[in-house]
mmCIF file of C-alpha atoms in Angstrom:
data_model
loop_
_atom_site.group_PDB
_atom_site.id
_atom_site.type_symbol
_atom_site.label_atom_id
_atom_site.label_comp_id
_atom_site.label_asym_id
_atom_site.label_seq_id
_atom_site.Cartn_x
_atom_site.Cartn_y
_atom_site.Cartn_z
ATOM 1 C CA GLU A 1269 -118.114 42.666 15.573
ATOM 2 C CA TYR A 1270 -116.047 42.693 18.815
ATOM 3 C CA THR A 1271 -115.763 46.267 18.768
ATOM 4 C CA GLU A 1272 -119.430 46.737 18.203
ATOM 5 C CA LEU A 1273 -120.224 44.187 21.131
ATOM 6 C CA GLY A 1274 -117.586 46.062 23.546
ATOM 7 C CA SER A 1275 -119.064 49.172 22.698
ATOM 8 C CA THR A 1276 -122.595 48.067 23.635
ATOM 9 C CA VAL A 1277 -121.311 46.625 26.735
ATOM 10 C CA THR A 1278 -119.624 49.720 27.348
ATOM 11 C CA ASN A 1279 -122.489 51.735 27.126
ATOM 12 C CA ALA A 1280 -124.748 49.334 28.979
ATOM 13 C CA ARG A 1281 -122.427 49.634 31.804
ATOM 14 C CA THR A 1282 -122.430 53.496 31.536
ATOM 15 C CA GLN A 1283 -126.162 53.449 31.658
ATOM 16 C CA ASN A 1284 -126.438 51.067 34.448
ATOM 17 C CA ARG A 1285 -124.165 53.429 36.699
ATOM 18 C CA GLU A 1286 -126.131 56.422 35.717
ATOM 19 C CA LEU A 1287 -129.460 54.406 36.449
ATOM 20 C CA ILE A 1288 -127.746 53.121 40.069
ATOM 21 C CA GLU A 1289 -126.863 56.803 40.573
ATOM 22 C CA GLN A 1290 -130.359 58.086 39.848
ATOM 23 C CA ILE A 1291 -131.755 55.387 42.126
ATOM 24 C CA LEU A 1292 -129.465 56.425 45.012
ATOM 25 C CA LYS A 1293 -130.642 59.830 44.560
ATOM 26 C CA LEU A 1294 -134.303 58.820 44.534
ATOM 27 C CA LYS A 1295 -133.559 56.684 47.850
ATOM 28 C CA LYS A 1296 -132.110 59.780 49.380
ATOM 29 C CA GLN A 1297 -134.795 62.198 48.246
ATOM 30 C CA ASN A 1298 -137.495 59.361 49.439
ATOM 31 C CA SER A 1299 -135.604 59.327 52.990
ATOM 32 C CA GLU A 1300 -135.717 62.886 53.347
ATOM 33 C CA LEU A 1301 -139.432 63.296 52.120
ATOM 34 C CA GLN A 1302 -140.190 60.227 54.642
ATOM 35 C CA ILE A 1303 -138.509 62.618 57.604
ATOM 36 C CA LEU A 1304 -140.475 65.720 56.242
ATOM 37 C CA HIS A 1305 -143.898 63.897 56.448
ATOM 38 C CA LYS A 1306 -143.338 62.379 59.776
ATOM 39 C CA SER A 1307 -142.416 65.889 61.170
ATOM 40 C CA ALA A 1308 -145.345 67.402 59.532
ATOM 41 C CA THR A 1309 -147.697 64.421 60.866
ATOM 42 C CA GLU A 1310 -146.223 65.355 64.150
ATOM 43 C CA GLU A 1311 -146.940 69.032 63.881
ATOM 44 C CA LEU A 1312 -150.218 68.377 62.420
ATOM 45 C CA GLU A 1313 -151.126 66.248 65.680
ATOM 46 C CA MET A 1314 -149.652 68.962 68.111
ATOM 47 C CA THR A 1315 -151.908 71.643 66.197
ATOM 48 C CA LYS A 1316 -154.837 69.267 66.435
ATOM 49 C CA THR A 1317 -154.164 68.911 70.265
ATOM 50 C CA LYS A 1318 -153.876 72.648 70.789
ATOM 51 C CA HIS A 1319 -156.991 73.288 68.881
ATOM 52 C CA ARG A 1320 -159.041 70.807 71.070
ATOM 53 C CA MET A 1321 -157.486 72.427 74.389
ATOM 54 C CA ILE A 1322 -158.457 75.846 73.055
ATOM 55 C CA GLN A 1323 -162.208 74.560 72.096
ATOM 56 C CA GLN A 1324 -162.282 72.712 75.627
ATOM 57 C CA HIS A 1325 -161.035 76.096 77.333
ATOM 58 C CA THR A 1326 -163.290 78.348 75.512
ATOM 59 C CA LEU A 1327 -166.275 76.134 76.257
ATOM 60 C CA TYR A 1328 -165.278 76.336 79.821
ATOM 61 C CA ILE A 1329 -165.126 80.154 79.728
ATOM 62 C CA VAL A 1330 -168.440 80.557 77.836
ATOM 63 C CA LYS A 1331 -169.994 77.977 80.466
ATOM 64 C CA LYS A 1332 -168.572 80.017 83.039
ATOM 65 C CA MET A 1333 -169.740 83.071 81.564
ATOM 66 C CA ALA A 1334 -173.206 81.927 81.252
ATOM 67 C CA SER A 1335 -173.238 80.991 85.079
ATOM 68 C CA LYS A 1336 -172.253 84.234 85.818
ATOM 69 C CA LEU A 1337 -174.876 85.851 83.840
ATOM 70 C CA LYS A 1338 -177.416 83.648 85.164
ATOM 71 C CA GLU A 1339 -176.298 84.814 88.757
ATOM 72 C CA ILE A 1340 -176.287 88.422 87.826
ATOM 73 C CA GLU A 1341 -179.746 88.062 86.434
ATOM 74 C CA MET A 1342 -180.944 86.697 89.434
ATOM 75 C CA GLN A 1343 -179.673 89.378 91.876
ATOM 76 C CA GLN A 1344 -181.165 91.874 89.441
ATOM 77 C CA SER A 1345 -184.356 90.010 89.781
ATOM 78 C CA GLN A 1346 -184.243 89.946 93.618
ATOM 79 C CA THR A 1347 -183.053 93.689 93.716
ATOM 80 C CA LYS A 1348 -185.849 94.639 91.627
ATOM 81 C CA ASN A 1349 -188.200 92.616 94.010
ATOM 82 C CA HIS A 1350 -186.567 94.383 97.190
ATOM 83 C CA THR A 1351 -187.131 97.396 95.417
ATOM 84 C CA ASP A 1352 -190.638 97.038 94.651
ATOM 85 C CA ILE A 1353 -191.295 95.800 98.289
ATOM 86 C CA SER A 1354 -189.463 99.027 99.672
ATOM 87 C CA LYS A 1355 -191.524 100.955 97.279
ATOM 88 C CA HIS A 1356 -194.666 99.293 98.640
ATOM 89 C CA GLU A 1357 -193.367 99.390 102.286
ATOM 90 C CA SER A 1358 -192.772 103.317 101.974
ATOM 91 C CA THR A 1359 -196.328 104.059 100.553
ATOM 92 C CA GLN A 1360 -197.789 102.039 103.401
ATOM 93 C CA ILE A 1361 -195.550 103.995 106.024
ATOM 94 C CA GLY A 1362 -196.634 107.029 104.138
ATOM 95 C CA LYS A 1363 -200.378 106.076 104.152
ATOM 96 C CA LEU A 1364 -199.871 105.594 108.307
ATOM 97 C CA ILE A 1365 -198.292 108.793 108.456
ATOM 98 C CA SER A 1366 -200.870 110.486 106.847
ATOM 99 C CA GLN A 1367 -203.808 108.522 108.882
ATOM 100 C CA VAL A 1368 -201.749 109.793 112.151
ATOM 101 C CA GLU A 1369 -201.579 113.157 111.101
ATOM 102 C CA THR A 1370 -205.198 113.397 110.338
ATOM 103 C CA SER A 1371 -205.833 111.573 113.680
ATOM 104 C CA THR A 1372 -204.198 114.172 115.791
ATOM 105 C CA ASP A 1373 -204.847 117.757 116.457
ATOM 106 C CA GLY A 1374 -202.126 120.607 116.475
ATOM 107 C CA ASN A 1375 -200.519 119.570 119.373
ATOM 108 C CA GLY A 1376 -200.306 115.974 118.485
ATOM 109 C CA GLU A 1377 -203.153 114.849 120.828
ATOM 110 C CA LEU A 1378 -205.332 111.944 118.920
ATOM 111 C CA THR A 1379 -208.681 113.189 117.741
ATOM 112 C CA LYS A 1380 -211.611 110.955 117.814
ATOM 113 C CA GLN A 1381 -212.199 109.230 114.340
ATOM 114 C CA ASN A 1382 -215.811 108.429 113.439
#
């Protein structure tokens, strides 16, 4: 009876030691996982920050490009208006020259118009 009881106590102590070793291993793994989790969380936050910065910079570039495009469109519009005005002026000058030519004789003297 004592032998059986002694054997049971020995087995219980052995199992207890094994369980304590497993608990220590699990605690160590838990600590390692917590460190990895913290590191991953920090990296995720840095990535989110970089992403926000990239978005803000991209938005800035798009706004700047839109502004530049408007500026170019305005310049093109003004250039077109100046070209239209120049064509009109050129036509008017051509008409005046034609009138002057028809109002002069061969020697450049003015002729009387009716």
